[in-house]
Tab-separated table of C-alpha atoms in Angstrom:
chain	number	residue	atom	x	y	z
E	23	UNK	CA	116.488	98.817	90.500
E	24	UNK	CA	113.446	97.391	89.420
E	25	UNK	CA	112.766	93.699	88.902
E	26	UNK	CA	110.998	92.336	86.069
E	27	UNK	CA	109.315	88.667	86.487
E	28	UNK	CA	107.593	87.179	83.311
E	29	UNK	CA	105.232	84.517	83.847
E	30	UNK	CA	105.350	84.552	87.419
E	31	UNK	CA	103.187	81.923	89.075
E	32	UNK	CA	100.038	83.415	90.570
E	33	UNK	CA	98.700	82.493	93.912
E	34	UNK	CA	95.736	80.736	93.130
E	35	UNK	CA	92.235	81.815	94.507
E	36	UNK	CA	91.816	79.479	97.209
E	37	UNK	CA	95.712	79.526	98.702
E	38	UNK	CA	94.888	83.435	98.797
E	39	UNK	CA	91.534	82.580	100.741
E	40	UNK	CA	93.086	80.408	102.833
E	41	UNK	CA	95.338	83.587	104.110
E	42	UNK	CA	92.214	86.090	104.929
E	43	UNK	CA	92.000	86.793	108.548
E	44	UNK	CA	89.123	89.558	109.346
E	45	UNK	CA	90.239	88.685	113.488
E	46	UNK	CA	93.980	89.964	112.542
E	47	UNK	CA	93.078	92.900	110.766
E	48	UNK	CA	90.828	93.844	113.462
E	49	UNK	CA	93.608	92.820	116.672
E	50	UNK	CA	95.823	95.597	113.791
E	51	UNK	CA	93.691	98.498	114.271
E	52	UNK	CA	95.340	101.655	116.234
E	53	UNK	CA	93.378	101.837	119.434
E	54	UNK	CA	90.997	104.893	119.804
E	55	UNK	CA	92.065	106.957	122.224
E	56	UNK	CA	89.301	108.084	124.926
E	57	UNK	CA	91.419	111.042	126.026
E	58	UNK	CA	91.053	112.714	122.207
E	59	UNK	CA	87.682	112.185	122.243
E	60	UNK	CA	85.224	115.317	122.369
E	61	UNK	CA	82.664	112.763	123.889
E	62	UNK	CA	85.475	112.832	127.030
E	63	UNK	CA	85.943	116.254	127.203
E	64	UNK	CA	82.030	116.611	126.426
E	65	UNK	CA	81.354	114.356	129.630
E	66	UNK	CA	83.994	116.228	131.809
E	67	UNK	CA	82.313	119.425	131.238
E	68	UNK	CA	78.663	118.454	132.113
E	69	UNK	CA	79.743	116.634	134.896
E	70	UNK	CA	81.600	119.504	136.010
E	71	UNK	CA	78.741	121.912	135.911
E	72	UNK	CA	76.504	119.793	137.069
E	73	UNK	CA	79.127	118.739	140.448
E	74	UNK	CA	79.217	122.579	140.878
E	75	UNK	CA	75.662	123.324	140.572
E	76	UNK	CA	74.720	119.854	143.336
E	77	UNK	CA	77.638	121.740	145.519
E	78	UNK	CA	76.191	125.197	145.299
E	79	UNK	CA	72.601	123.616	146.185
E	80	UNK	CA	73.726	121.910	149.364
E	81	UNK	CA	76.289	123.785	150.668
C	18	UNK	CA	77.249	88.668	72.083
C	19	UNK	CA	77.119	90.222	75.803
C	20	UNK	CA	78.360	93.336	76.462
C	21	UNK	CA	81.824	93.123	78.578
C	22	UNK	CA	81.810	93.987	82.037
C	23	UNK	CA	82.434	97.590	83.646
C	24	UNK	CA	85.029	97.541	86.645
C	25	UNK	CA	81.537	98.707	88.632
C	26	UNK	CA	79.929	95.476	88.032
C	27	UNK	CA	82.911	93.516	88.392
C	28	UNK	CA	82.359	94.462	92.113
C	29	UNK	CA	78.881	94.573	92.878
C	30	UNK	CA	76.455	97.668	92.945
C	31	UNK	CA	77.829	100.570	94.879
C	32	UNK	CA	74.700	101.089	96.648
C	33	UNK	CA	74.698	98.177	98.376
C	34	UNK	CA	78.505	98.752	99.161
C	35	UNK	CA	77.553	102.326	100.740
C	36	UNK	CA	75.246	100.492	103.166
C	37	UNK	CA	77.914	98.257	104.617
C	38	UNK	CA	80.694	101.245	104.660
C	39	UNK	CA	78.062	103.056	106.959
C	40	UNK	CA	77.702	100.445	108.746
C	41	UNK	CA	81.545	99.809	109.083
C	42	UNK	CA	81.955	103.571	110.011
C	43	UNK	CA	80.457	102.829	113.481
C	44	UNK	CA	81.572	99.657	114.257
C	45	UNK	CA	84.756	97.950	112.193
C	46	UNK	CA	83.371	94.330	112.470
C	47	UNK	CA	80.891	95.030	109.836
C	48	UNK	CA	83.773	95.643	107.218
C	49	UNK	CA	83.800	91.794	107.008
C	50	UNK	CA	81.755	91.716	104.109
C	51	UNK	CA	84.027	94.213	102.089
C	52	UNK	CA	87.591	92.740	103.469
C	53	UNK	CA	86.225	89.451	101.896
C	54	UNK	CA	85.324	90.713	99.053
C	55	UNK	CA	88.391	92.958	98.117
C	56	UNK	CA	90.664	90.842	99.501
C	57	UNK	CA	91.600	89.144	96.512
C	58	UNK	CA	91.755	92.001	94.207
C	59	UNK	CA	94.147	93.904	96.692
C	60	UNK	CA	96.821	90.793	96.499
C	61	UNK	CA	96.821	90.396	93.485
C	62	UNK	CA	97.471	94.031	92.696
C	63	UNK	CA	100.429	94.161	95.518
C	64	UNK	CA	101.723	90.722	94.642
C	65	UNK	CA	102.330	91.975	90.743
C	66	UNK	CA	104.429	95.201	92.293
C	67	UNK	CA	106.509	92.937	95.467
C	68	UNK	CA	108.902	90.078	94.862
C	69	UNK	CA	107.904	88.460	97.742
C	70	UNK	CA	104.828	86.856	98.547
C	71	UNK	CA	105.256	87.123	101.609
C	72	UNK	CA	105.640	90.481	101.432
C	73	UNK	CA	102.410	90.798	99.826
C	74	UNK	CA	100.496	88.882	102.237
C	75	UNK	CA	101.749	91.743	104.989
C	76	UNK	CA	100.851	94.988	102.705
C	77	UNK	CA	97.361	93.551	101.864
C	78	UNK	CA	97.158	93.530	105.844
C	79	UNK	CA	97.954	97.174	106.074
C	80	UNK	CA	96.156	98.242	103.526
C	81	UNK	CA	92.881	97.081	105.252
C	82	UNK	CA	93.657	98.212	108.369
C	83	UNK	CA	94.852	101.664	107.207
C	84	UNK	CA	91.448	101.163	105.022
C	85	UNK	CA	88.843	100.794	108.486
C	86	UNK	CA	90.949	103.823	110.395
C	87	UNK	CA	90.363	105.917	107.523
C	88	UNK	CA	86.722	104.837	106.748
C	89	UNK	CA	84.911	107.610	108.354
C	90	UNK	CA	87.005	110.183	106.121
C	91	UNK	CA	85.324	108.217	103.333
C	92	UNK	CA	82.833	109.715	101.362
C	93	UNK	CA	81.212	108.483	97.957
C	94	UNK	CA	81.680	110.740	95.335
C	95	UNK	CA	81.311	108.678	91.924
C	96	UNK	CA	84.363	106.958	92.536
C	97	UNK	CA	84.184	103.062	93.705
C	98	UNK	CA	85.155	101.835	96.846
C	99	UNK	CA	87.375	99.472	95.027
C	100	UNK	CA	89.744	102.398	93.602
C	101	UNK	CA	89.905	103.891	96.995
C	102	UNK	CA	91.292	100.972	98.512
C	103	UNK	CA	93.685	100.536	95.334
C	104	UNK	CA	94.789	104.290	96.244
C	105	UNK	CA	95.277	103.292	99.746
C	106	UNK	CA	97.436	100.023	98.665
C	107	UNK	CA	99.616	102.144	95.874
C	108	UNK	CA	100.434	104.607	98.791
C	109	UNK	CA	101.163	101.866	101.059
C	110	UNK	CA	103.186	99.810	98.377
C	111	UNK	CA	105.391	103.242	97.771
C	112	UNK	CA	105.424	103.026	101.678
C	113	UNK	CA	107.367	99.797	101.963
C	114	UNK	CA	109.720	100.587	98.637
C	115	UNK	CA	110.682	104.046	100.694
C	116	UNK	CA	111.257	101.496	104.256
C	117	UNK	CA	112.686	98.620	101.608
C	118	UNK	CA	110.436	96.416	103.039
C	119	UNK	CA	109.955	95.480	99.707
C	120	UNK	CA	111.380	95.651	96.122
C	121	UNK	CA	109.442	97.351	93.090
C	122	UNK	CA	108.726	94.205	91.033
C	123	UNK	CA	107.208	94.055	87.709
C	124	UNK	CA	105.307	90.983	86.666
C	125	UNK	CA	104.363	90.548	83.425
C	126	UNK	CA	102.851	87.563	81.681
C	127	UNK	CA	104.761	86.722	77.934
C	128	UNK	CA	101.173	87.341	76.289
C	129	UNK	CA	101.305	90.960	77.273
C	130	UNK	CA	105.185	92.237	75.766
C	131	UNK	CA	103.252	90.624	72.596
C	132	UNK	CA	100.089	93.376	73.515
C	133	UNK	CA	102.916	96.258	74.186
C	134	UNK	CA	104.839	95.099	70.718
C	135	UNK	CA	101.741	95.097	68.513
C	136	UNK	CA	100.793	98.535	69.483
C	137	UNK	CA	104.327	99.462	68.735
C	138	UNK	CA	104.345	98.084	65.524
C	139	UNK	CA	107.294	95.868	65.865
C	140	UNK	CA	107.195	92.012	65.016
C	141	UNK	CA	107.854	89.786	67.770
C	142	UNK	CA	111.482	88.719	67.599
C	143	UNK	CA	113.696	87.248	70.530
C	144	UNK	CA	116.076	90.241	70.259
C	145	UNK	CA	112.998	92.411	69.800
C	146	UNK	CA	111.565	91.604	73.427
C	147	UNK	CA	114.644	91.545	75.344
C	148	UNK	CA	115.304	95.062	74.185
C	149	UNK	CA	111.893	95.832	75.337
C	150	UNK	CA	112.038	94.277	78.166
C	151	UNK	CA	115.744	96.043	79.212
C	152	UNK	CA	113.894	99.297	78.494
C	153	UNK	CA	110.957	99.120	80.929
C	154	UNK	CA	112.913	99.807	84.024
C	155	UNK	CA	114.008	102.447	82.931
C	156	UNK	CA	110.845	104.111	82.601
C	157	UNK	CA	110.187	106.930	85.072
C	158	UNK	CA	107.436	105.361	87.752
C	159	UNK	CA	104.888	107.452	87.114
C	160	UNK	CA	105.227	105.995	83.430
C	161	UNK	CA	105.682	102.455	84.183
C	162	UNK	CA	102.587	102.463	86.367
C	163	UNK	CA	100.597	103.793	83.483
C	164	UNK	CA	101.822	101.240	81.446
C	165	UNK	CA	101.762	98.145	83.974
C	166	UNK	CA	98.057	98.688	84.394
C	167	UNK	CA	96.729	99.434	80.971
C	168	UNK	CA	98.866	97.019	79.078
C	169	UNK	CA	99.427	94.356	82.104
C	170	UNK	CA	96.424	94.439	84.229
C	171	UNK	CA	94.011	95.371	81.346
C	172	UNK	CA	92.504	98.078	83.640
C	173	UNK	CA	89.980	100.882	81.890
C	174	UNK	CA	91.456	104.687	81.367
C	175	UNK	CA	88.287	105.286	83.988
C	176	UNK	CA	89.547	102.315	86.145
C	177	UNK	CA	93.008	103.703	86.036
C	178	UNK	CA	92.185	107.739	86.240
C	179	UNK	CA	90.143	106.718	89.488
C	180	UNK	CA	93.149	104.934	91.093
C	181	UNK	CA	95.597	107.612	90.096
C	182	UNK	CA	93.096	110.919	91.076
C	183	UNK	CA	93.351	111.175	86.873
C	184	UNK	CA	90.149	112.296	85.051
C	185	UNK	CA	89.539	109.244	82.138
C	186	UNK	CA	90.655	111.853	79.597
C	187	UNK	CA	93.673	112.574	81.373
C	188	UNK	CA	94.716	109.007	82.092
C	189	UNK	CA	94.190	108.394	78.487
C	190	UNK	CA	96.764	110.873	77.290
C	191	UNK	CA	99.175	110.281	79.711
C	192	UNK	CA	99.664	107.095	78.856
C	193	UNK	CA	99.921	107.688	75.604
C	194	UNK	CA	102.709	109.903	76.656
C	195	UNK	CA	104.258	106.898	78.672
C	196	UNK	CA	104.039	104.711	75.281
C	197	UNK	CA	105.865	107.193	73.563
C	198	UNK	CA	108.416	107.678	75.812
C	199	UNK	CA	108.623	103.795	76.457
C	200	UNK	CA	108.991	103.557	72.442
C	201	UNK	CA	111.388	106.565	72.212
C	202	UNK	CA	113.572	104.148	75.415
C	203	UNK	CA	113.289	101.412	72.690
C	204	UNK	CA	114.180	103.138	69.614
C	205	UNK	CA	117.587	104.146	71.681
C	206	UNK	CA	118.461	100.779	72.419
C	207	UNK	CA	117.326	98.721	68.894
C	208	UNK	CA	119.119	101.356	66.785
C	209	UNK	CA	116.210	101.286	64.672
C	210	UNK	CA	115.282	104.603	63.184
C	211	UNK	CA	111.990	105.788	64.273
């Protein structure tokens, strides 16, 4: 059911100030995971070629 | 007399906004600028929907935060950044009503049922506005938000077509159609013929 409040008292500018917190909206944030990256898989492979290609060379 | 101001201005010039959000898209810590400066705006807009404040305080929270891990999806296409955080804060609002985290509140100020009863054409009687005010519930949701932010908030048809993926046109006519139905709700209950 919804609730209906008439003349609610508003938070006033500076108590709503006072609750901003950039630091705990950043700690929030979902950490990016490396292993979905295609930067990781886009290392793996070149490094991959490029450790077959050095082993080719000197063996 | 000076012109009144367009939601746009209200928050700055979205040029400048598009720099930052750029910015923001490689590295979070430069949404700073933009958490401060919608901060505000997003409370108050959750507050008026939550009972708690409390409540509040945590879905403003997760609206930014949903906000920066969906930044580099975000692309300007005439629409403000301000009504894509709003659409982000409705969904998470409907979010925490679905989890009952908290309770669909509707706070309106004793001005505004005057607003709603003038564009009715009723005069303003005690009986008169708790009738109306039994009657709002009961509005589907899709109605009562139409309602709550022309009549409440004072938001634009553009303002509220942005936040609800409406065209101005089409934000304008449905809520006309919310009015009606809200008046139709109140004709029911005042046994007053229409």
């Amino acid at each position: 059911m919804i609730k209906l409040l008439i003349d609610r008292q508003l938070p006033s500018s500076e108590t709503i100030a006072s609750r901003r917190n950039f630091n705990q909206i950043l700690v929030g944030l979902p950490k990016k995971k490396t292993i979905n990256s295609p930067w990781f898989y886009g290392a793996i492979g070149v490094f991959s070629v490029l450790f077959v290609i050095l082993l080719n060379f000197f063996v | 007399m000076s012109a009144p101001l367009l939601y746009f201005d209200r928050f700055g010039k979205p040029e400048d906004e598009l720099v930052i959000i750029e910015r923001a898209k490689r590295n979070p810590e430069h949404f700073a600028p933009l958490y401060r400066k919608y901060h505000e705006a997003i409370f108050r807009y959750v507050f008026k929907r939550v009972d708690e404040e409390e409540s509040a305080y945590d879905i403003t929270s997760c609206v930014f935060i949903k906000a920066i891990t969906n930044l580099p999806k975000y692309e300007y296409r005439g629409i403000p950044f301000s009504s894509w955080l709003f659409r982000i804060a409705k969904s998470e609002l409907y979010q925490s009503f679905r989890d009952k985290k908290a309770r669909r509140t509707v706070s309106i100020d004793s001005m505004q049922i005057g607003k709603v009863m003038e564009e009715f054409q009723i005069d303003e009687s005690e009986h008169k506005r708790e009738v109306l005010l039994k009657v709002l519930p009961l509005l589907k949701e899709s109605h009562l938000q139409l309602i709550e932010m022309r009549f409440f908030e004072k938001r634009s048809f553009r303002e509220i077509g942005d936040i609800l993926d409406l065209t101005e046109n089409n934000a304008k006519v449905k809520t006309f159609r919310a009015l009606i139905k809200l008046k139709e709700l109140y004709s029911k209950n005042n046994n007053i013929k229409k």
